[in-house]
Amino acid sequence: MLEHFLGGLAVVMQPLNLLLLTSAVFIGFIGGALPGISGVILVVILLPVTYGMEPTTAFMVLTAIYGATVFSGLITAILYRAPGTPEAVMTAFDGYPMTQRGEAGKALGIGVLSSAIGGLVGTVALIIFTPMLAKMALKFSSPEYFALAVLGLTVVASLGGRLIFGLIGAALGLFIATIGIDPLTGTSRFTFGNLNLAEGVGLIPVIVGLFAVSEVMKRTLDHESHQPLKKVKVKIFDLPVLRQIGMTLSRSSIIGVVIGILPGIGASTAAMVSYSETVRWSKHPEKFGKGAPEGIAAPESANNAAAMGALVPLFALGIPGSGTTAVILGAFIMHGLQPGPMFMLTSSDLIYAVFAGLFIVNFMILLFSKPFIVLFTKLLNVPYSALGPIIIMCCIVGTFSVRNSMFDVWLMMGFGVLGYLLEKINFPLVSIILGLVLGPIAESELRRALSMSQGDFSIFIDRPISATLLSIAFILLAVTLITPLIKRARRKATT
């Protein structure tokens, strides 16, 4: 294995390959930092360009873009509460409050370090444990996926604000997720005859609207002052902060790897699950959503680890682990290659060159992110009267480019108004995203599991993994609900 990896490293370090890899990282930085432009879109755009390259070079470039895009979504999430990619939604929840109190540099430093560590952990796991993790992924079936989605949804009980608001938000997200064509029966649901809703409500319009557009509206309509930062010092290696987030980085990176290798789950889910577990393990859960460093470290380490983990089922089983890896699978087929169990034997040189390239990419993130971020932070000096319209323009272009749909742009604006109004009553907007992301997984896997058992719900209890996950979800939810009651009873007893 070491010999193969060193051989792959030698291929990567060839001048032309290294130049292309560096260019791919910067392209990924730009695409991920612009709201609405995701890794999928960038890979699709550059797919024809890579067709003329050697397969090894082509897949080093595509996977480098993929990894860099997952990272750079945090930049606008932290600076403007406008997540550049869906994977960075949870990062905005604590990153933006840190920017508001003048700690943008610290927040960005935590994000960069967490992303690089998560990516390195995911890459090492990808290199060493691909066969083992692929076998573990095969043990997950519909009951386990449903239980995992339920575990993620229970985080609404830990979100800031009133529990009832969190439950309403999750229910709203679950409802929005049902709009469109039923994936199992092919029937229309809640489309009201509108063909634009047949594909469902896209995640990008909802995220960009609720977070970015609503923030611009709040600053503009409420006449909030914009405090430009003359200079943002991005400090990546801060020993006291590293001590504070060390346990979070370890736990979230492992969560990201495990969730990443589960086909179809994705880095966004990994970020949400790791964030929820960090809140639940914290001694001070009330600080999350107000600028907790762990609230940045958890999703960023998890989503980058998951992005690497998603390549495991692609290489080992020929099954894409995310939307972007599905496009990369198409690129493999376009080059006349078929990933699967024999792929490690027939194309080991290519695979280990890609592994080595991803390993280098995570160091490039540490090396190049700081100067790249400096360019973006200079935008903080622009008066908000000019910056606000620029953000809205980027949101419109990014949202439109996903499906070439003006309907999505109007949806984005509508969710922007909704987000602005909900924030007036301190409604946790992230609960809506939680329901929207996990809803399709929970619904489809529940129905598949019941089809497997012919309608018998005991399938979720009979299978050890799903039973364990559901038990953990139930216990954590019960503890969250009961703890305030116990505290209230004690308070009454002392008075």
Coordinates of C-alpha atoms in Angstrom, one line a residue:
M1 CA 0.0 0.0 0.0
L2 CA 2.8 2.4 0.9
E3 CA 4.6 1.6 -2.3
H4 CA 1.5 2.3 -4.3
F5 CA 0.9 5.6 -2.5
L6 CA 4.5 6.8 -3.0
G7 CA 4.1 5.9 -6.7
G8 CA 0.9 8.0 -6.9
L9 CA 2.7 10.9 -5.1
A10 CA 5.4 10.8 -7.7
V11 CA 2.8 11.1 -10.4
V12 CA 1.2 14.1 -8.6
M13 CA 4.5 15.9 -8.2
Q14 CA 5.1 15.9 -12.0
P15 CA 5.2 19.7 -12.9
L16 CA 2.2 19.6 -15.2
N17 CA 0.1 17.6 -12.9
L18 CA 1.0 19.8 -9.9
L19 CA 0.2 22.9 -11.9
L20 CA -3.2 21.5 -12.9
L21 CA -3.9 20.4 -9.3
T22 CA -3.1 23.8 -8.0
S23 CA -5.4 25.4 -10.6
A24 CA -8.1 23.0 -9.7
V25 CA -7.9 24.0 -6.1
F26 CA -8.2 27.7 -6.9
I27 CA -11.2 27.0 -9.2
G28 CA -12.8 25.0 -6.4
F29 CA -12.1 27.9 -4.0
I30 CA -13.9 30.4 -6.3
G31 CA -16.8 28.1 -7.0
G32 CA -17.4 27.1 -3.4
A33 CA -17.2 30.6 -2.1
L34 CA -19.9 31.9 -4.5
P35 CA -23.4 31.1 -3.1
G36 CA -25.3 28.6 -5.3
I37 CA -22.2 27.2 -7.2
S38 CA -21.6 23.7 -5.8
G39 CA -19.1 21.0 -6.5
V40 CA -21.6 19.3 -8.8
I41 CA -21.9 22.3 -11.1
L42 CA -18.2 22.9 -11.3
V43 CA -17.4 19.2 -12.1
V44 CA -20.1 19.2 -14.7
I45 CA -18.8 22.4 -16.3
L46 CA -15.2 21.1 -16.5
L47 CA -16.1 17.5 -17.5
P48 CA -15.7 18.3 -21.3
V49 CA -12.3 19.9 -20.6
T50 CA -11.0 16.8 -18.8
Y51 CA -12.1 14.5 -21.6
G52 CA -9.0 15.4 -23.5
M53 CA -6.6 14.7 -20.6
E54 CA -5.1 11.4 -19.5
P55 CA -7.5 9.6 -17.1
T56 CA -5.1 9.9 -14.2
T57 CA -4.7 13.7 -14.6
A58 CA -8.4 14.1 -15.3
F59 CA -9.5 12.5 -12.1
M60 CA -6.9 14.2 -10.0
V61 CA -8.3 17.5 -11.3
L62 CA -12.0 16.6 -10.8
T63 CA -11.5 15.3 -7.3
A64 CA -9.3 18.3 -6.3
I65 CA -12.1 20.6 -7.4
Y66 CA -14.6 18.5 -5.4
G67 CA -12.5 18.7 -2.2
A68 CA -11.7 22.5 -2.5
T69 CA -15.3 23.3 -3.2
V70 CA -16.5 21.6 0.0
F71 CA -14.0 23.6 2.0
S72 CA -14.5 27.1 0.5
G73 CA -18.3 27.2 1.1
L74 CA -17.4 28.3 4.7
I75 CA -15.9 31.7 3.6
T76 CA -19.2 33.4 2.7
A77 CA -21.0 31.4 5.3
I78 CA -18.9 33.0 8.0
L79 CA -18.5 36.5 6.5
Y80 CA -22.0 37.1 5.1
R81 CA -24.2 34.2 6.4
A82 CA -24.5 33.2 2.8
P83 CA -23.3 29.5 2.6
G84 CA -21.3 29.0 -0.6
T85 CA -22.3 25.3 -0.7
P86 CA -25.1 23.3 1.1
E87 CA -22.3 21.6 3.2
A88 CA -21.6 25.0 4.9
V89 CA -25.1 25.7 6.1
M90 CA -24.3 24.7 9.7
T91 CA -21.1 26.7 9.7
A92 CA -23.0 29.9 9.2
F93 CA -25.0 29.1 12.4
D94 CA -22.0 29.9 14.6
G95 CA -19.5 31.4 12.2
Y96 CA -21.5 34.5 11.3
P97 CA -22.2 35.5 15.0
M98 CA -18.4 35.5 15.5
T99 CA -18.0 37.8 12.5
Q100 CA -20.6 40.1 14.0
R101 CA -18.7 40.5 17.2
G102 CA -15.4 41.2 15.3
E103 CA -13.9 37.7 15.3
A104 CA -14.1 36.9 11.6
G105 CA -10.4 36.1 11.4
K106 CA -10.7 33.6 14.3
A107 CA -13.8 32.0 12.8
L108 CA -12.1 31.6 9.4
G109 CA -9.0 30.2 11.0
I110 CA -11.0 27.6 12.9
G111 CA -12.9 26.7 9.6
V112 CA -9.7 26.3 7.6
L113 CA -7.9 24.2 10.2
S114 CA -11.0 22.0 10.8
S115 CA -11.6 21.5 7.0
A116 CA -8.0 20.5 6.5
I117 CA -7.9 18.1 9.4
G118 CA -11.3 16.6 8.4
G119 CA -10.1 16.2 4.9
L120 CA -6.8 14.6 5.9
V121 CA -8.6 12.2 8.2
G122 CA -11.0 11.3 5.4
T123 CA -8.2 10.8 2.9
V124 CA -6.2 8.6 5.3
A125 CA -9.3 6.5 5.9
L126 CA -9.9 6.4 2.2
I127 CA -6.4 5.1 1.6
I128 CA -6.1 2.6 4.4
F129 CA -9.6 1.4 5.1
T130 CA -11.4 1.4 1.7
P131 CA -12.0 -2.4 1.6
M132 CA -13.1 -2.5 5.3
L133 CA -15.3 0.6 5.1
A134 CA -16.9 -0.6 1.9
K135 CA -17.9 -3.9 3.7
M136 CA -19.4 -1.8 6.5
A137 CA -21.4 0.3 4.1
L138 CA -22.9 -2.9 2.7
K139 CA -24.4 -3.7 6.2
F140 CA -26.5 -0.5 6.0
S141 CA -29.8 -0.9 4.4
S142 CA -33.1 1.1 4.5
P143 CA -33.8 0.6 8.2
E144 CA -30.4 1.9 9.1
Y145 CA -30.6 4.9 6.8
F146 CA -34.0 5.8 8.3
A147 CA -32.7 5.4 11.9
L148 CA -29.7 7.7 11.0
A149 CA -32.1 10.3 9.6
V150 CA -34.2 10.2 12.7
L151 CA -31.1 10.6 14.9
G152 CA -30.2 13.7 12.9
L153 CA -33.7 15.2 13.2
T154 CA -33.6 15.0 17.0
V155 CA -31.2 17.9 17.1
V156 CA -34.2 20.2 16.9
A157 CA -34.6 19.7 20.6
S158 CA -31.1 21.1 21.2
L159 CA -31.4 24.2 19.0
G160 CA -31.5 27.6 20.5
G161 CA -35.0 29.0 21.1
R162 CA -38.2 27.4 22.0
L163 CA -38.6 23.7 21.4
I164 CA -42.0 24.1 19.7
F165 CA -40.4 26.4 17.1
G166 CA -37.8 23.8 16.4
L167 CA -40.4 21.1 15.9
I168 CA -42.5 23.4 13.7
G169 CA -39.4 24.3 11.6
A170 CA -38.5 20.6 11.2
A171 CA -42.1 19.8 10.2
L172 CA -42.1 22.6 7.7
G173 CA -38.8 21.3 6.2
L174 CA -40.2 17.8 6.0
F175 CA -43.3 19.1 4.2
I176 CA -41.3 21.1 1.7
A177 CA -39.3 17.9 1.0
T178 CA -42.4 16.1 -0.1
I179 CA -43.3 18.6 -2.8
G180 CA -42.8 17.2 -6.3
I181 CA -42.9 13.8 -7.9
D182 CA -43.1 10.9 -5.5
P183 CA -39.8 9.0 -6.0
L184 CA -41.4 5.6 -5.5
T185 CA -44.8 5.9 -7.1
G186 CA -44.2 8.6 -9.7
T187 CA -47.3 10.6 -8.6
S188 CA -47.4 14.4 -8.1
R189 CA -47.6 15.7 -4.6
F190 CA -48.5 19.3 -3.7
T191 CA -47.5 20.7 -7.1
F192 CA -51.0 22.2 -7.8
G193 CA -50.5 21.7 -11.5
N194 CA -47.3 23.8 -11.5
L195 CA -44.7 22.0 -13.7
N196 CA -41.9 24.0 -12.0
L197 CA -42.6 22.1 -8.7
A198 CA -42.5 18.7 -10.4
E199 CA -38.8 18.5 -9.6
G200 CA -39.4 19.5 -6.1
V201 CA -38.2 22.5 -4.2
G202 CA -34.4 22.8 -4.6
L203 CA -32.2 23.0 -1.6
I204 CA -30.2 25.9 -3.0
P205 CA -33.1 28.4 -3.3
V206 CA -34.2 27.6 0.3
I207 CA -30.7 27.9 1.8
V208 CA -29.8 31.0 -0.1
G209 CA -33.2 32.6 0.6
L210 CA -33.4 31.8 4.3
F211 CA -29.8 32.8 5.2
A212 CA -28.4 35.2 2.6
V213 CA -31.4 37.1 1.3
S214 CA -33.0 37.4 4.7
E215 CA -29.7 38.8 6.2
V216 CA -29.6 41.5 3.4
M217 CA -33.2 42.4 4.1
K218 CA -32.6 42.6 7.9
R219 CA -29.6 44.9 7.5
T220 CA -31.4 47.1 4.9
L221 CA -34.9 47.3 6.3
D222 CA -33.9 47.4 10.0
H223 CA -31.1 49.9 9.2
E224 CA -28.5 47.8 11.0
S225 CA -25.1 49.4 11.0
H226 CA -22.4 47.7 9.0
Q227 CA -19.0 47.8 10.8
P228 CA -16.3 47.3 8.2
L229 CA -13.2 45.5 9.4
K230 CA -10.1 47.2 8.2
K231 CA -8.0 44.0 8.4
V232 CA -9.0 40.4 9.2
K233 CA -6.1 38.4 10.5
V234 CA -6.7 34.8 9.8
K235 CA -4.9 32.8 12.5
I236 CA -5.0 29.2 11.5
F237 CA -2.8 27.6 14.2
D238 CA -4.1 29.0 17.5
L239 CA -3.1 26.6 20.3
P240 CA -5.7 27.6 22.9
V241 CA -8.5 27.3 20.3
L242 CA -7.1 24.0 19.1
R243 CA -7.2 22.6 22.6
Q244 CA -10.8 23.8 22.9
I245 CA -11.9 22.1 19.7
G246 CA -9.6 19.1 19.7
M247 CA -12.2 16.6 20.9
T248 CA -14.8 18.0 18.5
L249 CA -12.4 17.6 15.6
S250 CA -11.7 14.0 16.4
R251 CA -15.4 13.0 17.0
S252 CA -16.7 15.0 14.0
S253 CA -14.1 13.7 11.6
I254 CA -14.9 10.1 12.5
I255 CA -18.7 10.8 12.1
G256 CA -17.9 12.4 8.7
V257 CA -16.0 9.4 7.4
V258 CA -18.6 6.9 8.5
I259 CA -21.5 8.9 7.1
G260 CA -19.6 9.8 4.0
I261 CA -19.2 6.1 2.9
L262 CA -23.0 5.6 3.1
P263 CA -24.2 5.9 -0.4
G264 CA -26.6 8.8 -1.0
I265 CA -26.3 10.4 2.4
G266 CA -23.8 13.2 1.7
A267 CA -21.6 15.7 3.4
S268 CA -24.5 18.0 4.3
T269 CA -26.0 15.3 6.4
A270 CA -22.6 14.6 8.0
A271 CA -22.3 18.3 9.0
M272 CA -25.7 18.3 10.6
V273 CA -25.3 15.1 12.5
S274 CA -21.9 16.1 13.8
Y275 CA -23.2 19.5 14.8
S276 CA -26.1 17.9 16.7
E277 CA -23.8 15.5 18.5
T278 CA -21.4 18.3 19.4
V279 CA -24.3 20.2 20.9
R280 CA -25.5 17.2 22.8
W281 CA -22.0 16.4 24.2
S282 CA -21.3 20.0 25.2
K283 CA -21.5 21.1 28.8
H284 CA -22.8 24.5 27.5
P285 CA -25.2 23.8 24.7
E286 CA -26.8 27.2 25.1
K287 CA -23.7 28.9 23.6
F288 CA -24.3 27.2 20.2
G289 CA -25.8 29.5 17.6
K290 CA -24.2 32.5 19.3
G291 CA -20.6 32.0 18.1
A292 CA -19.2 28.8 19.6
P293 CA -15.9 27.7 18.0
E294 CA -17.0 24.1 18.3
G295 CA -20.0 25.0 16.1
I296 CA -17.6 25.8 13.3
A297 CA -15.2 22.9 13.9
A298 CA -17.9 20.2 14.0
P299 CA -19.5 20.7 10.6
E300 CA -16.4 21.7 8.7
S301 CA -14.3 18.7 9.9
A302 CA -17.3 16.4 9.3
N303 CA -18.3 17.6 5.8
N304 CA -14.7 17.5 4.5
A305 CA -14.1 14.0 6.0
A306 CA -17.5 12.9 4.5
A307 CA -16.5 14.3 1.1
M308 CA -13.4 12.0 1.1
G309 CA -15.4 9.1 2.6
A310 CA -18.0 9.4 -0.3
L311 CA -15.2 8.2 -2.7
V312 CA -14.9 4.9 -0.8
P313 CA -18.1 3.3 -2.3
L314 CA -17.3 4.9 -5.6
F315 CA -13.9 3.2 -5.9
A316 CA -14.7 0.0 -4.0
L317 CA -18.3 -0.7 -5.2
G318 CA -18.9 1.5 -8.1
I319 CA -21.7 3.2 -6.1
P320 CA -21.6 7.0 -5.8
G321 CA -21.7 8.3 -2.3
S322 CA -22.9 11.8 -3.2
G323 CA -24.2 14.0 -6.0
T324 CA -20.7 15.1 -7.1
T325 CA -19.3 11.5 -7.0
A326 CA -22.2 10.5 -9.2
V327 CA -21.0 12.9 -11.8
I328 CA -17.4 11.7 -11.3
L329 CA -18.7 8.1 -11.8
G330 CA -20.1 9.4 -15.2
A331 CA -16.7 10.8 -16.0
F332 CA -15.1 7.4 -15.3
I333 CA -17.5 5.7 -17.7
M334 CA -16.9 8.5 -20.2
H335 CA -13.2 7.5 -20.0
G336 CA -14.0 3.9 -20.5
L337 CA -13.4 2.9 -16.9
Q338 CA -15.8 1.1 -14.5
P339 CA -15.2 1.5 -10.8
G340 CA -16.0 -1.6 -8.7
P341 CA -14.5 -4.5 -6.7
M342 CA -11.9 -5.2 -9.5
F343 CA -11.0 -1.5 -10.0
M344 CA -8.4 -1.6 -7.2
L345 CA -6.6 -4.4 -9.0
T346 CA -6.9 -3.2 -12.6
S347 CA -6.4 0.6 -12.1
S348 CA -4.4 0.8 -8.8
D349 CA -2.0 3.4 -10.4
L350 CA -4.8 5.8 -11.1
I351 CA -6.5 5.2 -7.8
Y352 CA -3.4 5.9 -5.7
A353 CA -2.6 9.0 -7.8
V354 CA -6.0 10.3 -7.0
F355 CA -5.5 9.4 -3.3
A356 CA -2.1 11.2 -3.3
G357 CA -3.7 14.2 -5.1
L358 CA -6.4 14.5 -2.4
F359 CA -3.7 14.3 0.3
I360 CA -1.8 17.2 -1.3
V361 CA -5.1 19.2 -1.8
N362 CA -5.7 19.3 2.0
F363 CA -2.2 20.8 2.5
M364 CA -2.9 23.3 -0.3
I365 CA -6.1 24.3 1.6
L366 CA -3.9 25.2 4.6
L367 CA -1.3 26.9 2.4
F368 CA -3.5 28.9 -0.1
S369 CA -6.7 29.5 1.8
K370 CA -5.2 32.5 3.8
P371 CA -4.3 34.7 0.8
F372 CA -7.5 33.7 -0.9
I373 CA -9.6 34.6 2.1
V374 CA -7.8 38.0 2.4
L375 CA -9.2 38.9 -1.0
F376 CA -12.7 38.0 0.1
T377 CA -12.4 39.8 3.5
K378 CA -11.6 43.1 1.6
L379 CA -15.2 43.1 0.6
L380 CA -16.1 43.8 4.3
N381 CA -14.8 47.3 3.7
V382 CA -17.3 48.0 1.0
P383 CA -20.3 50.0 2.2
Y384 CA -23.3 47.7 2.7
S385 CA -25.4 49.9 0.3
A386 CA -23.1 48.5 -2.4
L387 CA -22.3 45.1 -0.9
G388 CA -26.0 44.1 -0.3
P389 CA -26.9 44.4 -4.0
I390 CA -23.7 42.5 -4.9
I391 CA -24.7 39.6 -2.6
I392 CA -28.2 39.5 -4.0
M393 CA -26.8 39.5 -7.5
C394 CA -24.5 36.5 -6.7
C395 CA -27.5 34.8 -5.0
I396 CA -29.7 35.2 -8.1
V397 CA -27.0 34.1 -10.5
G398 CA -26.0 31.1 -8.4
T399 CA -29.6 30.0 -7.8
F400 CA -30.6 30.4 -11.5
S401 CA -27.5 28.5 -12.7
V402 CA -28.4 25.3 -10.8
R403 CA -31.5 24.5 -12.9
N404 CA -31.7 27.5 -15.2
S405 CA -35.0 28.4 -13.6
M406 CA -36.4 31.8 -12.8
F407 CA -38.9 30.0 -10.7
D408 CA -36.1 29.0 -8.3
V409 CA -35.1 32.7 -8.1
W410 CA -38.6 33.7 -7.1
L411 CA -38.6 30.8 -4.6
M412 CA -35.3 32.1 -3.2
M413 CA -36.8 35.6 -2.8
G414 CA -39.9 34.1 -1.1
F415 CA -37.9 32.2 1.4
G416 CA -35.8 35.3 2.0
V417 CA -39.0 37.2 3.1
L418 CA -40.0 34.2 5.2
G419 CA -36.6 34.0 6.8
Y420 CA -36.7 37.7 7.6
L421 CA -40.1 37.4 9.3
L422 CA -39.2 34.3 11.2
E423 CA -36.1 35.8 12.6
K424 CA -38.2 38.6 14.1
I425 CA -39.6 35.9 16.5
N426 CA -36.2 34.2 17.1
F427 CA -37.3 31.2 15.0
P428 CA -34.4 28.7 14.4
L429 CA -34.1 28.7 10.6
V430 CA -31.7 25.8 10.7
S431 CA -34.5 23.5 11.8
I432 CA -36.2 24.0 8.4
I433 CA -33.0 23.1 6.6
L434 CA -32.7 20.1 8.8
G435 CA -36.1 18.8 7.8
L436 CA -35.5 19.5 4.2
V437 CA -32.2 17.7 4.0
L438 CA -33.1 14.7 6.1
G439 CA -36.8 14.4 5.0
P440 CA -36.3 12.7 1.7
I441 CA -33.9 10.2 3.2
A442 CA -36.2 9.4 6.1
E443 CA -39.3 9.1 3.9
S444 CA -37.9 7.0 1.1
E445 CA -35.9 4.7 3.4
L446 CA -38.9 4.2 5.7
R447 CA -41.1 3.2 2.8
R448 CA -38.4 0.9 1.4
A449 CA -37.9 -0.7 4.8
L450 CA -41.6 -1.3 5.2
S451 CA -41.7 -2.9 1.8
M452 CA -38.9 -5.2 2.8
S453 CA -40.8 -6.3 5.9
Q454 CA -44.3 -6.2 4.3
G455 CA -45.5 -3.5 6.6
D456 CA -44.0 -4.9 9.8
F457 CA -42.4 -2.0 11.9
S458 CA -40.5 -4.5 14.0
I459 CA -37.8 -4.5 11.2
F460 CA -36.4 -1.4 12.9
I461 CA -36.0 -3.2 16.2
D462 CA -34.9 -6.6 14.9
R463 CA -31.8 -5.1 13.1
P464 CA -29.1 -4.3 15.7
I465 CA -27.7 -1.2 14.0
S466 CA -31.1 0.5 13.4
A467 CA -32.3 -0.4 16.8
T468 CA -29.2 1.1 18.4
L469 CA -29.5 4.3 16.4
L470 CA -33.2 4.7 17.2
S471 CA -32.6 4.0 20.9
I472 CA -29.9 6.7 21.0
A473 CA -32.2 9.1 19.3
F474 CA -35.1 8.4 21.7
I475 CA -32.8 8.6 24.8
L476 CA -31.2 11.9 23.7
L477 CA -34.6 13.4 22.9
A478 CA -36.1 12.3 26.2
V479 CA -33.1 13.6 28.2
T480 CA -33.4 17.0 26.4
L481 CA -37.1 17.2 27.2
I482 CA -36.9 16.0 30.8
T483 CA -33.9 18.0 31.9
P484 CA -35.7 21.4 32.0
L485 CA -38.6 19.8 33.9
I486 CA -36.2 18.5 36.5
K487 CA -34.5 21.8 36.8
R488 CA -37.8 23.6 37.2
A489 CA -38.9 21.1 39.9
R490 CA -35.7 21.6 41.8
R491 CA -36.1 25.4 41.5
K492 CA -39.6 25.2 43.0
A493 CA -38.4 22.9 45.8
T494 CA -35.6 25.3 46.9
T495 CA -38.0 28.2 46.9

